[in-house]
Amino acid sequence: MPRQQRLDVSEVGDVTVVHFRDQRIIEDLGIQEMGQELFHLVEGEDRKKLVLNFSSVGFMSSAALGKLITLDKKVKARGGVLKLCSIRPEIYEVFAITRLDRLFDIKADESEALAAF
Amino acid sequence: MSENRWVWQCERVIPSETGASSPILQEILDQLEKQAWIQHDIFSVHLAMEEALVNAIRHGNRLDTSKQVHVACRVSPELIRIEITDEGEGFDPSSVPDPTDPAHIEAPSGRGLMLMRSFMSRVEYNDVGNRVVMEKERAKQDNQERE
């Protein structure tokens, strides 16, 4: 397994919970690495229940959204479930404007996300 | 776009490399912090500038290191105006598909322009489509106090 540079990964029961190490998910290299690490959880480690916790994320650009959409496709293709949680209001606005709040299952916080599996 | 009492301005030329825009972007955000703009306004300017600069460097100049991106910014007590010009061929903003259309909702890219328009007060392109002028009106006093 490649060393996680961008993510902190833990397990709660059979659910994989991911926290982001970067407060700002902007620059190209960081987004590429974040994507590869997320994809590896699904394709390399066959994890089927994922929660992405955005509590530490203060800023992200639309390029990061692209990686999340690709991740969602990969999870669904394997019969898995992806949930997002703890998204601060400004970033939630980005999801709402682009209607991605309808594509993703977004919960208020981690406990609500875990309870929803 | 109306006349304004500018209290701060800057012009920079940056290379067409990812990451090259970080210093000017931070300089502008620091200026808004210094003038006590609310965090939502600062987030809005940050997001719009990130998207516009990525468009200029990656799509406009196509990461061609012989081309540059010109950034001009002015700040008044009520408004920020940002001009970003690349040296590419330009594009037609009306040709960009609506990313919220069900046919495009799962596309991995194509949301930058919509976000710029949503988070800024005005976004206008020149005829060629290689220069964008964006303005953000500062939140009213009521909102400042609420923040």
Short mmCIF file of C-alpha atoms in Angstrom, two decimals:
data_model
loop_
_atom_site.label_atom_id
_atom_site.label_comp_id
_atom_site.label_asym_id
_atom_site.label_seq_id
_atom_site.Cartn_x
_atom_site.Cartn_y
_atom_site.Cartn_z
CA MET A 1 0.00 0.00 0.00
CA PRO A 2 1.43 3.43 -0.91
CA ARG A 3 2.11 5.74 2.01
CA GLN A 4 -0.77 8.14 2.57
CA GLN A 5 0.49 11.69 2.05
CA ARG A 6 -2.79 13.54 1.74
CA LEU A 7 -5.22 11.47 3.79
CA ASP A 8 -5.69 10.11 7.30
CA VAL A 9 -7.54 6.82 7.03
CA SER A 10 -9.22 5.00 9.93
CA GLU A 11 -11.85 2.32 10.34
CA VAL A 12 -15.05 2.45 12.33
CA GLY A 13 -16.52 -1.04 12.19
CA ASP A 14 -16.62 -1.93 8.50
CA VAL A 15 -16.65 1.70 7.38
CA THR A 16 -13.51 3.49 6.20
CA VAL A 17 -13.34 7.08 7.41
CA VAL A 18 -11.09 9.50 5.56
CA HIS A 19 -9.88 12.87 6.85
CA PHE A 20 -7.93 15.27 4.64
CA ARG A 21 -4.52 16.51 5.79
CA ASP A 22 -4.56 19.59 3.55
CA GLN A 23 -6.61 22.52 4.76
CA ARG A 24 -6.63 23.86 1.19
CA ILE A 25 -7.17 21.37 -1.64
CA ILE A 26 -5.99 23.47 -4.56
CA GLU A 27 -2.68 22.80 -6.20
CA ASP A 28 -2.37 20.29 -9.04
CA LEU A 29 0.03 17.88 -7.40
CA GLY A 30 -1.97 17.74 -4.19
CA ILE A 31 -5.21 17.04 -6.04
CA GLN A 32 -3.56 14.33 -8.16
CA GLU A 33 -2.12 12.64 -5.07
CA MET A 34 -5.38 12.96 -3.18
CA GLY A 35 -7.19 11.32 -6.10
CA GLN A 36 -4.70 8.46 -6.36
CA GLU A 37 -4.87 7.76 -2.64
CA LEU A 38 -8.68 7.78 -2.66
CA PHE A 39 -8.84 5.56 -5.74
CA HIS A 40 -6.40 3.11 -4.14
CA LEU A 41 -8.72 2.65 -1.17
CA VAL A 42 -11.44 1.48 -3.55
CA GLU A 43 -9.49 -0.29 -6.29
CA GLY A 44 -6.41 -1.45 -4.38
CA GLU A 45 -7.92 -2.26 -1.00
CA ASP A 46 -11.48 -3.02 -2.08
CA ARG A 47 -13.05 -0.82 0.58
CA LYS A 48 -16.78 -0.60 -0.07
CA LYS A 49 -18.10 1.75 2.63
CA LEU A 50 -16.43 5.14 2.74
CA VAL A 51 -17.00 8.38 4.62
CA LEU A 52 -15.05 11.45 3.56
CA ASN A 53 -14.88 13.86 6.50
CA PHE A 54 -14.22 17.45 5.34
CA SER A 55 -14.00 19.02 8.82
CA SER A 56 -10.39 20.12 8.28
CA VAL A 57 -10.94 21.45 4.76
CA GLY A 58 -11.30 25.22 4.52
CA PHE A 59 -10.99 25.62 0.79
CA MET A 60 -11.19 23.51 -2.35
CA SER A 61 -11.37 24.34 -6.05
CA SER A 62 -13.45 22.74 -8.78
CA ALA A 63 -10.52 20.53 -9.82
CA ALA A 64 -10.90 18.65 -6.54
CA LEU A 65 -14.60 18.12 -7.25
CA GLY A 66 -13.60 16.20 -10.38
CA LYS A 67 -11.66 13.68 -8.30
CA LEU A 68 -14.60 13.21 -5.94
CA ILE A 69 -16.92 12.55 -8.89
CA THR A 70 -14.51 9.98 -10.32
CA LEU A 71 -14.23 8.36 -6.88
CA ASP A 72 -18.02 8.19 -6.60
CA LYS A 73 -18.20 6.40 -9.96
CA LYS A 74 -15.55 3.89 -8.91
CA VAL A 75 -17.30 3.18 -5.60
CA LYS A 76 -20.69 2.70 -7.26
CA ALA A 77 -19.19 0.48 -9.99
CA ARG A 78 -18.03 -1.91 -7.25
CA GLY A 79 -21.33 -1.86 -5.41
CA GLY A 80 -19.99 0.35 -2.63
CA VAL A 81 -21.36 3.38 -0.83
CA LEU A 82 -19.73 6.80 -0.44
CA LYS A 83 -20.86 9.48 1.98
CA LEU A 84 -19.50 12.98 2.59
CA CYS A 85 -19.79 14.85 5.88
CA SER A 86 -18.76 17.88 7.94
CA ILE A 87 -18.57 20.23 4.96
CA ARG A 88 -18.34 23.86 6.03
CA PRO A 89 -20.98 26.26 4.67
CA GLU A 90 -18.88 28.00 1.98
CA ILE A 91 -17.77 24.69 0.50
CA TYR A 92 -21.26 23.27 0.76
CA GLU A 93 -22.32 26.26 -1.32
CA VAL A 94 -19.93 25.05 -4.05
CA PHE A 95 -21.63 21.64 -4.01
CA ALA A 96 -25.10 23.24 -4.05
CA ILE A 97 -24.38 25.67 -6.90
CA THR A 98 -23.01 22.88 -9.07
CA ARG A 99 -25.89 20.57 -7.95
CA LEU A 100 -23.38 18.05 -6.70
CA ASP A 101 -25.26 18.09 -3.41
CA ARG A 102 -27.75 15.88 -5.28
CA LEU A 103 -25.11 13.55 -6.71
CA PHE A 104 -23.38 12.95 -3.38
CA ASP A 105 -24.94 11.75 -0.14
CA ILE A 106 -23.88 14.55 2.23
CA LYS A 107 -24.42 14.30 5.99
CA ALA A 108 -24.02 16.97 8.65
CA ASP A 109 -21.36 15.16 10.66
CA GLU A 110 -19.46 11.89 10.95
CA SER A 111 -21.82 10.21 13.40
CA GLU A 112 -24.76 10.90 11.11
CA ALA A 113 -22.81 9.56 8.14
CA LEU A 114 -21.85 6.37 10.01
CA ALA A 115 -25.41 5.83 11.19
CA ALA A 116 -26.67 6.05 7.60
CA PHE A 117 -25.01 2.81 6.41
CA MET B 1 -18.67 49.34 -14.27
CA SER B 2 -18.77 52.46 -12.14
CA GLU B 3 -15.94 54.72 -10.97
CA ASN B 4 -14.60 53.87 -7.57
CA ARG B 5 -12.27 55.28 -4.92
CA TRP B 6 -9.43 52.81 -5.19
CA VAL B 7 -7.42 52.41 -1.99
CA TRP B 8 -5.11 49.63 -3.18
CA GLN B 9 -4.02 48.27 -6.53
CA CYS B 10 -1.43 45.99 -8.04
CA GLU B 11 -0.36 44.57 -11.38
CA ARG B 12 1.64 41.39 -11.84
CA VAL B 13 2.80 39.22 -14.73
CA ILE B 14 3.14 35.54 -13.93
CA PRO B 15 4.44 32.57 -15.92
CA SER B 16 2.14 29.84 -17.26
CA GLU B 17 3.00 27.31 -14.59
CA THR B 18 0.69 25.72 -12.06
CA GLY B 19 1.37 27.24 -8.69
CA ALA B 20 2.80 30.46 -10.15
CA SER B 21 -0.34 32.35 -9.19
CA SER B 22 -0.11 31.62 -5.47
CA PRO B 23 1.89 34.73 -4.42
CA ILE B 24 -0.36 37.29 -6.17
CA LEU B 25 -3.46 35.48 -4.98
CA GLN B 26 -2.22 35.52 -1.39
CA GLU B 27 -1.25 39.21 -1.70
CA ILE B 28 -4.80 40.09 -2.74
CA LEU B 29 -6.44 37.95 -0.05
CA ASP B 30 -4.14 39.50 2.57
CA GLN B 31 -5.25 42.93 1.43
CA LEU B 32 -8.92 42.02 1.87
CA GLU B 33 -8.15 40.64 5.34
CA LYS B 34 -6.33 43.86 6.19
CA GLN B 35 -9.38 45.86 5.15
CA ALA B 36 -11.61 43.61 7.27
CA TRP B 37 -13.71 42.11 4.49
CA ILE B 38 -15.89 39.27 5.80
CA GLN B 39 -14.72 35.70 5.36
CA HIS B 40 -17.45 34.79 2.88
CA ASP B 41 -16.36 37.62 0.57
CA ILE B 42 -12.73 36.54 0.89
CA PHE B 43 -13.67 32.92 0.16
CA SER B 44 -15.63 34.10 -2.91
CA VAL B 45 -12.73 36.11 -4.32
CA HIS B 46 -10.31 33.27 -3.55
CA LEU B 47 -12.45 30.70 -5.36
CA ALA B 48 -13.16 32.90 -8.38
CA MET B 49 -9.48 33.83 -8.74
CA GLU B 50 -8.33 30.20 -8.43
CA GLU B 51 -10.73 29.15 -11.16
CA ALA B 52 -9.90 32.10 -13.45
CA LEU B 53 -6.15 31.66 -13.02
CA VAL B 54 -6.31 27.92 -13.71
CA ASN B 55 -8.36 28.69 -16.83
CA ALA B 56 -5.79 31.28 -17.99
CA ILE B 57 -2.72 29.12 -17.32
CA ARG B 58 -4.04 25.70 -18.31
CA HIS B 59 -6.71 26.38 -20.94
CA GLY B 60 -5.72 29.84 -22.23
CA ASN B 61 -1.94 29.58 -22.39
CA ARG B 62 -2.00 25.75 -22.40
CA LEU B 63 0.90 25.68 -19.93
CA ASP B 64 3.11 27.23 -22.64
CA THR B 65 6.02 28.68 -20.68
CA SER B 66 6.68 31.26 -23.42
CA LYS B 67 3.31 32.83 -22.59
CA GLN B 68 2.36 34.85 -19.53
CA VAL B 69 -0.70 35.75 -17.51
CA HIS B 70 -1.37 39.38 -16.63
CA VAL B 71 -3.18 40.10 -13.38
CA ALA B 72 -4.46 43.54 -12.37
CA CYS B 73 -6.39 44.18 -9.18
CA ARG B 74 -7.98 47.24 -7.61
CA VAL B 75 -9.71 47.47 -4.27
CA SER B 76 -12.02 50.24 -3.06
CA PRO B 77 -13.84 50.32 0.29
CA GLU B 78 -16.87 48.78 -1.43
CA LEU B 79 -15.53 46.71 -4.32
CA ILE B 80 -12.73 44.56 -5.68
CA ARG B 81 -12.06 44.42 -9.41
CA ILE B 82 -9.75 41.81 -10.91
CA GLU B 83 -8.61 41.55 -14.52
CA ILE B 84 -6.90 38.37 -15.70
CA THR B 85 -5.54 38.23 -19.25
CA ASP B 86 -3.83 35.30 -20.92
CA GLU B 87 -1.96 35.16 -24.22
CA GLY B 88 -4.03 32.34 -25.70
CA GLU B 89 -6.53 32.33 -28.54
CA GLY B 90 -9.48 32.99 -26.25
CA PHE B 91 -12.78 31.13 -26.04
CA ASP B 92 -16.50 31.72 -26.25
CA PRO B 93 -17.93 31.57 -22.71
CA SER B 94 -21.40 30.88 -24.12
CA SER B 95 -20.09 27.63 -25.61
CA VAL B 96 -19.35 26.14 -22.19
CA PRO B 97 -22.04 23.56 -21.36
CA ASP B 98 -24.14 23.97 -18.23
CA PRO B 99 -22.41 21.67 -15.72
CA THR B 100 -25.69 21.16 -13.85
CA ASP B 101 -27.34 19.67 -16.94
CA PRO B 102 -27.95 15.95 -16.29
CA ALA B 103 -25.82 15.16 -19.35
CA HIS B 104 -22.82 16.90 -17.77
CA ILE B 105 -23.40 16.57 -14.03
CA GLU B 106 -20.88 13.73 -13.72
CA ALA B 107 -18.21 15.35 -15.91
CA PRO B 108 -14.95 15.69 -13.96
CA SER B 109 -14.41 19.32 -15.07
CA GLY B 110 -16.22 22.36 -16.48
CA ARG B 111 -17.53 24.00 -13.29
CA GLY B 112 -15.08 26.88 -12.93
CA LEU B 113 -16.97 29.48 -14.95
CA MET B 114 -20.25 28.74 -13.17
CA LEU B 115 -18.55 29.13 -9.78
CA MET B 116 -16.91 32.41 -10.83
CA ARG B 117 -20.30 33.79 -11.88
CA SER B 118 -22.01 32.56 -8.74
CA PHE B 119 -19.49 33.86 -6.21
CA MET B 120 -18.70 37.21 -7.88
CA SER B 121 -21.04 40.16 -8.52
CA ARG B 122 -19.99 40.54 -12.18
CA VAL B 123 -17.94 38.45 -14.60
CA GLU B 124 -17.31 39.74 -18.13
CA TYR B 125 -15.09 38.48 -20.94
CA ASN B 126 -13.68 40.55 -23.78
CA ASP B 127 -14.73 39.70 -27.34
CA VAL B 128 -11.71 37.47 -27.93
CA GLY B 129 -12.30 35.61 -24.68
CA ASN B 130 -8.76 35.84 -23.33
CA ARG B 131 -9.48 38.49 -20.68
CA VAL B 132 -11.91 38.24 -17.80
CA VAL B 133 -12.92 41.14 -15.59
CA MET B 134 -14.51 40.16 -12.30
CA GLU B 135 -15.99 42.37 -9.61
CA LYS B 136 -17.14 41.57 -6.11
CA GLU B 137 -19.19 44.07 -4.16
CA ARG B 138 -18.36 44.04 -0.49
CA ALA B 139 -21.08 42.66 1.78
CA LYS B 140 -23.27 45.34 3.33
CA GLN B 141 -22.71 46.55 6.87
CA ASP B 142 -25.55 44.40 8.27
CA ASN B 143 -23.84 41.28 6.99
CA GLN B 144 -20.49 42.48 8.30
CA GLU B 145 -21.94 42.81 11.79
CA ARG B 146 -23.64 39.42 11.55
CA GLU B 147 -20.32 37.85 10.62
#
